[in-house]
Amino acid sequence: MKLGRIECHVLRYPDPNDLDRPRMTVLVRVETADGVVGWGEGIAMWPEACRATVAVIEDGLAPLLLAQDDLSCETAWKAMREHAWWYGEGGIASFACSAIDMALWDIQGKIENKPLYALFGQMRDALPATASCHVNKQSLSACIDEALGFFANGYRSVKLGLAKKSLSTVGHDPESSIALVAGIRREAGPGVEILVDVGNGHRWDAGTAIDTVRRMAQHDIAWVEEPFYPTHIDDYRQLKAAVRVPIATGEREWTVTGYQRLIETGTVDVLGVDPARAEGVTGFRKIDTLAGQAGLAINAHAWSTAITTAASLHLSLASPNARLFELKPFPVVVQQELARGAIGQQAGTVAATSAPGLGIDVDEDVVRRLRYQG
């Protein structure tokens, strides 16, 4: 493909999962010389990181790619990584690379008139739907009721984000976290999954984590995610040796090589990978290959706009290592309004359409409405 234009859009929007606090992200619109448009996302989150991501794209990666006459997704990905090597492996450079790479794959699918999962080789038609939420209700009973409501609406599992900034103290200490898990299991019964996302909200030491996870395991949790800061490998090793509960981590990795190093620690069972942060669709697929070789599961971290959700779903449906799919279980402007054909769950499962590329139609009026003016 020959590219004609690359545009950046920084979006700011309220997220009901965080009590309508603002979140930010960077969208990239890529158009080929003959008019095929693709969309991608780099989840930079904070204002200064979004500005830096835009600068990397506009001043570095866009001129690099626009100057080339015959690009493929793979050659573009390699060119971007080689260009950015001096100012870092990961972080801002990976957000920028991710957004462009995702948009190029959207274009490639449209050129071939195929959804991405078909380009990659579809492994399954659908995945069980997981309601991914932060624990932020004021009382324990309200937090339990919220999870039960997700199950009543068809979700097969719930992922509980503990110790988030909220009005609630539930999930901010081991005892209330265990009580939450116990209450959900008691009320929901054995037919659903409970995933626990510590998410570095707690500052557990190894002993506290071992005791807490063992007690949670009595109520059949499917995995514990991000129980420690990612560099605390010795704590991960101690927990891995002490419990049978699968350990999920990876949300704070940004590169294929970073995930390779994580795998080599032997401390993880489920790799969390975000294609809007970890070197895009191409990066996700390379990490997925590494996961398969190591016998690990992979889980798409799809917590942002409908663009990343669509890319994550296509990648998950094409992966032999994915076993569920996370969705926001409540309306968010960047999901339901940003794109026509936005993805949701039906009868407890999530499937993609047969529309080409990412399979969604981005509403550019909504992009303009949500653009950050700071």
PDB file of C-alpha atoms in Angstrom, residues 60-174:
ATOM      1  CA  GLY A  60       8.720  10.884  13.256  1.00  0.00           C
ATOM      2  CA  LEU A  61       6.650   7.897  12.185  1.00  0.00           C
ATOM      3  CA  ALA A  62       4.245   9.576   9.770  1.00  0.00           C
ATOM      4  CA  PRO A  63       6.952  11.203   7.602  1.00  0.00           C
ATOM      5  CA  LEU A  64       8.860   7.906   7.627  1.00  0.00           C
ATOM      6  CA  LEU A  65       5.903   5.896   6.330  1.00  0.00           C
ATOM      7  CA  LEU A  66       4.469   8.509   3.960  1.00  0.00           C
ATOM      8  CA  ALA A  67       7.804   8.604   2.112  1.00  0.00           C
ATOM      9  CA  GLN A  68       7.656   4.893   1.243  1.00  0.00           C
ATOM     10  CA  ASP A  69       6.007   3.680  -1.941  1.00  0.00           C
ATOM     11  CA  ASP A  70       5.165   0.064  -1.175  1.00  0.00           C
ATOM     12  CA  LEU A  71       4.352  -0.688   2.468  1.00  0.00           C
ATOM     13  CA  SER A  72       3.020  -3.830   4.068  1.00  0.00           C
ATOM     14  CA  CYS A  73       1.892  -4.043   7.678  1.00  0.00           C
ATOM     15  CA  GLU A  74       4.990  -6.034   8.582  1.00  0.00           C
ATOM     16  CA  THR A  75       7.483  -3.734   6.815  1.00  0.00           C
ATOM     17  CA  ALA A  76       5.836  -0.671   8.364  1.00  0.00           C
ATOM     18  CA  TRP A  77       5.999  -2.237  11.830  1.00  0.00           C
ATOM     19  CA  LYS A  78       9.688  -3.037  11.457  1.00  0.00           C
ATOM     20  CA  ALA A  79      10.442   0.428  10.094  1.00  0.00           C
ATOM     21  CA  MET A  80       8.692   2.109  13.033  1.00  0.00           C
ATOM     22  CA  ARG A  81      10.506  -0.019  15.608  1.00  0.00           C
ATOM     23  CA  GLU A  82      13.874   0.618  13.992  1.00  0.00           C
ATOM     24  CA  HIS A  83      13.206   4.351  13.790  1.00  0.00           C
ATOM     25  CA  ALA A  84      12.233   4.621  17.477  1.00  0.00           C
ATOM     26  CA  TRP A  85      15.015   2.488  18.971  1.00  0.00           C
ATOM     27  CA  TRP A  86      17.012   5.482  20.245  1.00  0.00           C
ATOM     28  CA  TYR A  87      14.270   6.938  22.434  1.00  0.00           C
ATOM     29  CA  GLY A  88      13.135   3.747  24.021  1.00  0.00           C
ATOM     30  CA  GLU A  89      11.809   0.272  23.920  1.00  0.00           C
ATOM     31  CA  GLY A  90       8.227   0.612  25.065  1.00  0.00           C
ATOM     32  CA  GLY A  91       6.151   3.435  26.509  1.00  0.00           C
ATOM     33  CA  ILE A  92       5.366   6.379  24.232  1.00  0.00           C
ATOM     34  CA  ALA A  93       7.025   4.832  21.171  1.00  0.00           C
ATOM     35  CA  SER A  94       4.910   1.695  21.550  1.00  0.00           C
ATOM     36  CA  PHE A  95       1.677   3.697  21.845  1.00  0.00           C
ATOM     37  CA  ALA A  96       2.506   5.505  18.602  1.00  0.00           C
ATOM     38  CA  CYS A  97       3.517   2.313  16.802  1.00  0.00           C
ATOM     39  CA  SER A  98       0.396   0.534  18.074  1.00  0.00           C
ATOM     40  CA  ALA A  99      -2.004   3.153  16.729  1.00  0.00           C
ATOM     41  CA  ILE A 100      -0.517   3.219  13.242  1.00  0.00           C
ATOM     42  CA  ASP A 101      -0.110  -0.553  13.030  1.00  0.00           C
ATOM     43  CA  MET A 102      -3.754  -1.098  14.012  1.00  0.00           C
ATOM     44  CA  ALA A 103      -4.920   1.353  11.358  1.00  0.00           C
ATOM     45  CA  LEU A 104      -2.773  -0.336   8.691  1.00  0.00           C
ATOM     46  CA  TRP A 105      -4.314  -3.721   9.498  1.00  0.00           C
ATOM     47  CA  ASP A 106      -7.781  -2.158   9.273  1.00  0.00           C
ATOM     48  CA  ILE A 107      -6.810  -0.956   5.795  1.00  0.00           C
ATOM     49  CA  GLN A 108      -5.347  -4.333   4.819  1.00  0.00           C
ATOM     50  CA  GLY A 109      -8.595  -6.075   5.729  1.00  0.00           C
ATOM     51  CA  LYS A 110     -10.576  -3.576   3.685  1.00  0.00           C
ATOM     52  CA  ILE A 111      -8.251  -3.996   0.697  1.00  0.00           C
ATOM     53  CA  GLU A 112      -8.723  -7.771   0.832  1.00  0.00           C
ATOM     54  CA  ASN A 113     -12.412  -7.413   1.766  1.00  0.00           C
ATOM     55  CA  LYS A 114     -11.931  -9.694   4.784  1.00  0.00           C
ATOM     56  CA  PRO A 115     -12.313  -9.271   8.545  1.00  0.00           C
ATOM     57  CA  LEU A 116      -9.022  -9.423  10.404  1.00  0.00           C
ATOM     58  CA  TYR A 117      -9.807 -12.767  12.009  1.00  0.00           C
ATOM     59  CA  ALA A 118     -10.118 -14.241   8.513  1.00  0.00           C
ATOM     60  CA  LEU A 119      -6.774 -12.768   7.482  1.00  0.00           C
ATOM     61  CA  PHE A 120      -5.123 -14.379  10.504  1.00  0.00           C
ATOM     62  CA  GLY A 121      -6.992 -17.696  10.496  1.00  0.00           C
ATOM     63  CA  GLN A 122     -10.138 -17.950  12.580  1.00  0.00           C
ATOM     64  CA  MET A 123      -9.887 -20.401  15.478  1.00  0.00           C
ATOM     65  CA  ARG A 124     -13.399 -19.971  16.928  1.00  0.00           C
ATOM     66  CA  ASP A 125     -16.661 -18.213  16.169  1.00  0.00           C
ATOM     67  CA  ALA A 126     -17.142 -16.570  19.573  1.00  0.00           C
ATOM     68  CA  LEU A 127     -15.749 -16.288  23.100  1.00  0.00           C
ATOM     69  CA  PRO A 128     -17.444 -16.224  26.518  1.00  0.00           C
ATOM     70  CA  ALA A 129     -18.197 -12.657  27.636  1.00  0.00           C
ATOM     71  CA  THR A 130     -16.569 -11.255  30.774  1.00  0.00           C
ATOM     72  CA  ALA A 131     -17.907  -8.146  32.506  1.00  0.00           C
ATOM     73  CA  SER A 132     -14.766  -6.165  33.369  1.00  0.00           C
ATOM     74  CA  CYS A 133     -15.420  -3.581  36.063  1.00  0.00           C
ATOM     75  CA  HIS A 134     -13.906  -1.597  38.886  1.00  0.00           C
ATOM     76  CA  VAL A 135     -15.273  -2.245  42.357  1.00  0.00           C
ATOM     77  CA  ASN A 136     -16.706   1.172  43.218  1.00  0.00           C
ATOM     78  CA  LYS A 137     -20.075   0.757  44.923  1.00  0.00           C
ATOM     79  CA  GLN A 138     -20.281   2.108  48.459  1.00  0.00           C
ATOM     80  CA  SER A 139     -21.300  -1.065  50.280  1.00  0.00           C
ATOM     81  CA  LEU A 140     -20.342  -4.722  50.084  1.00  0.00           C
ATOM     82  CA  SER A 141     -23.916  -5.740  49.298  1.00  0.00           C
ATOM     83  CA  ALA A 142     -24.103  -3.199  46.444  1.00  0.00           C
ATOM     84  CA  CYS A 143     -20.847  -4.512  44.987  1.00  0.00           C
ATOM     85  CA  ILE A 144     -22.165  -8.073  45.130  1.00  0.00           C
ATOM     86  CA  ASP A 145     -25.474  -7.026  43.571  1.00  0.00           C
ATOM     87  CA  GLU A 146     -23.670  -5.305  40.701  1.00  0.00           C
ATOM     88  CA  ALA A 147     -21.825  -8.517  39.822  1.00  0.00           C
ATOM     89  CA  LEU A 148     -25.031 -10.520  40.065  1.00  0.00           C
ATOM     90  CA  GLY A 149     -26.637  -8.054  37.662  1.00  0.00           C
ATOM     91  CA  PHE A 150     -23.921  -8.713  35.096  1.00  0.00           C
ATOM     92  CA  PHE A 151     -24.599 -12.443  35.315  1.00  0.00           C
ATOM     93  CA  ALA A 152     -28.343 -11.820  34.989  1.00  0.00           C
ATOM     94  CA  ASN A 153     -27.631  -9.893  31.771  1.00  0.00           C
ATOM     95  CA  GLY A 154     -25.846 -12.882  30.291  1.00  0.00           C
ATOM     96  CA  TYR A 155     -22.176 -12.444  31.141  1.00  0.00           C
ATOM     97  CA  ARG A 156     -20.362 -15.706  31.879  1.00  0.00           C
ATOM     98  CA  SER A 157     -17.757 -14.189  34.198  1.00  0.00           C
ATOM     99  CA  VAL A 158     -16.850 -11.011  36.048  1.00  0.00           C
ATOM    100  CA  LYS A 159     -13.442  -9.416  36.550  1.00  0.00           C
ATOM    101  CA  LEU A 160     -13.246  -7.405  39.760  1.00  0.00           C
ATOM    102  CA  GLY A 161     -10.855  -4.456  39.724  1.00  0.00           C
ATOM    103  CA  LEU A 162      -9.894  -3.964  43.371  1.00  0.00           C
ATOM    104  CA  ALA A 163      -8.690  -0.873  45.265  1.00  0.00           C
ATOM    105  CA  LYS A 164      -9.625   1.694  42.645  1.00  0.00           C
ATOM    106  CA  LYS A 165     -10.206   5.395  43.308  1.00  0.00           C
ATOM    107  CA  SER A 166     -13.870   5.443  44.215  1.00  0.00           C
ATOM    108  CA  LEU A 167     -16.420   6.133  46.911  1.00  0.00           C
ATOM    109  CA  SER A 168     -16.065   2.554  48.096  1.00  0.00           C
ATOM    110  CA  THR A 169     -13.718   0.979  50.599  1.00  0.00           C
ATOM    111  CA  VAL A 170     -14.696  -2.508  49.402  1.00  0.00           C
ATOM    112  CA  GLY A 171     -11.685  -4.197  47.835  1.00  0.00           C
ATOM    113  CA  HIS A 172      -9.178  -1.887  49.521  1.00  0.00           C
ATOM    114  CA  ASP A 173      -8.021  -4.482  52.039  1.00  0.00           C
ATOM    115  CA  PRO A 174      -7.707  -8.276  52.033  1.00  0.00           C
TER     116      PRO A 174
END
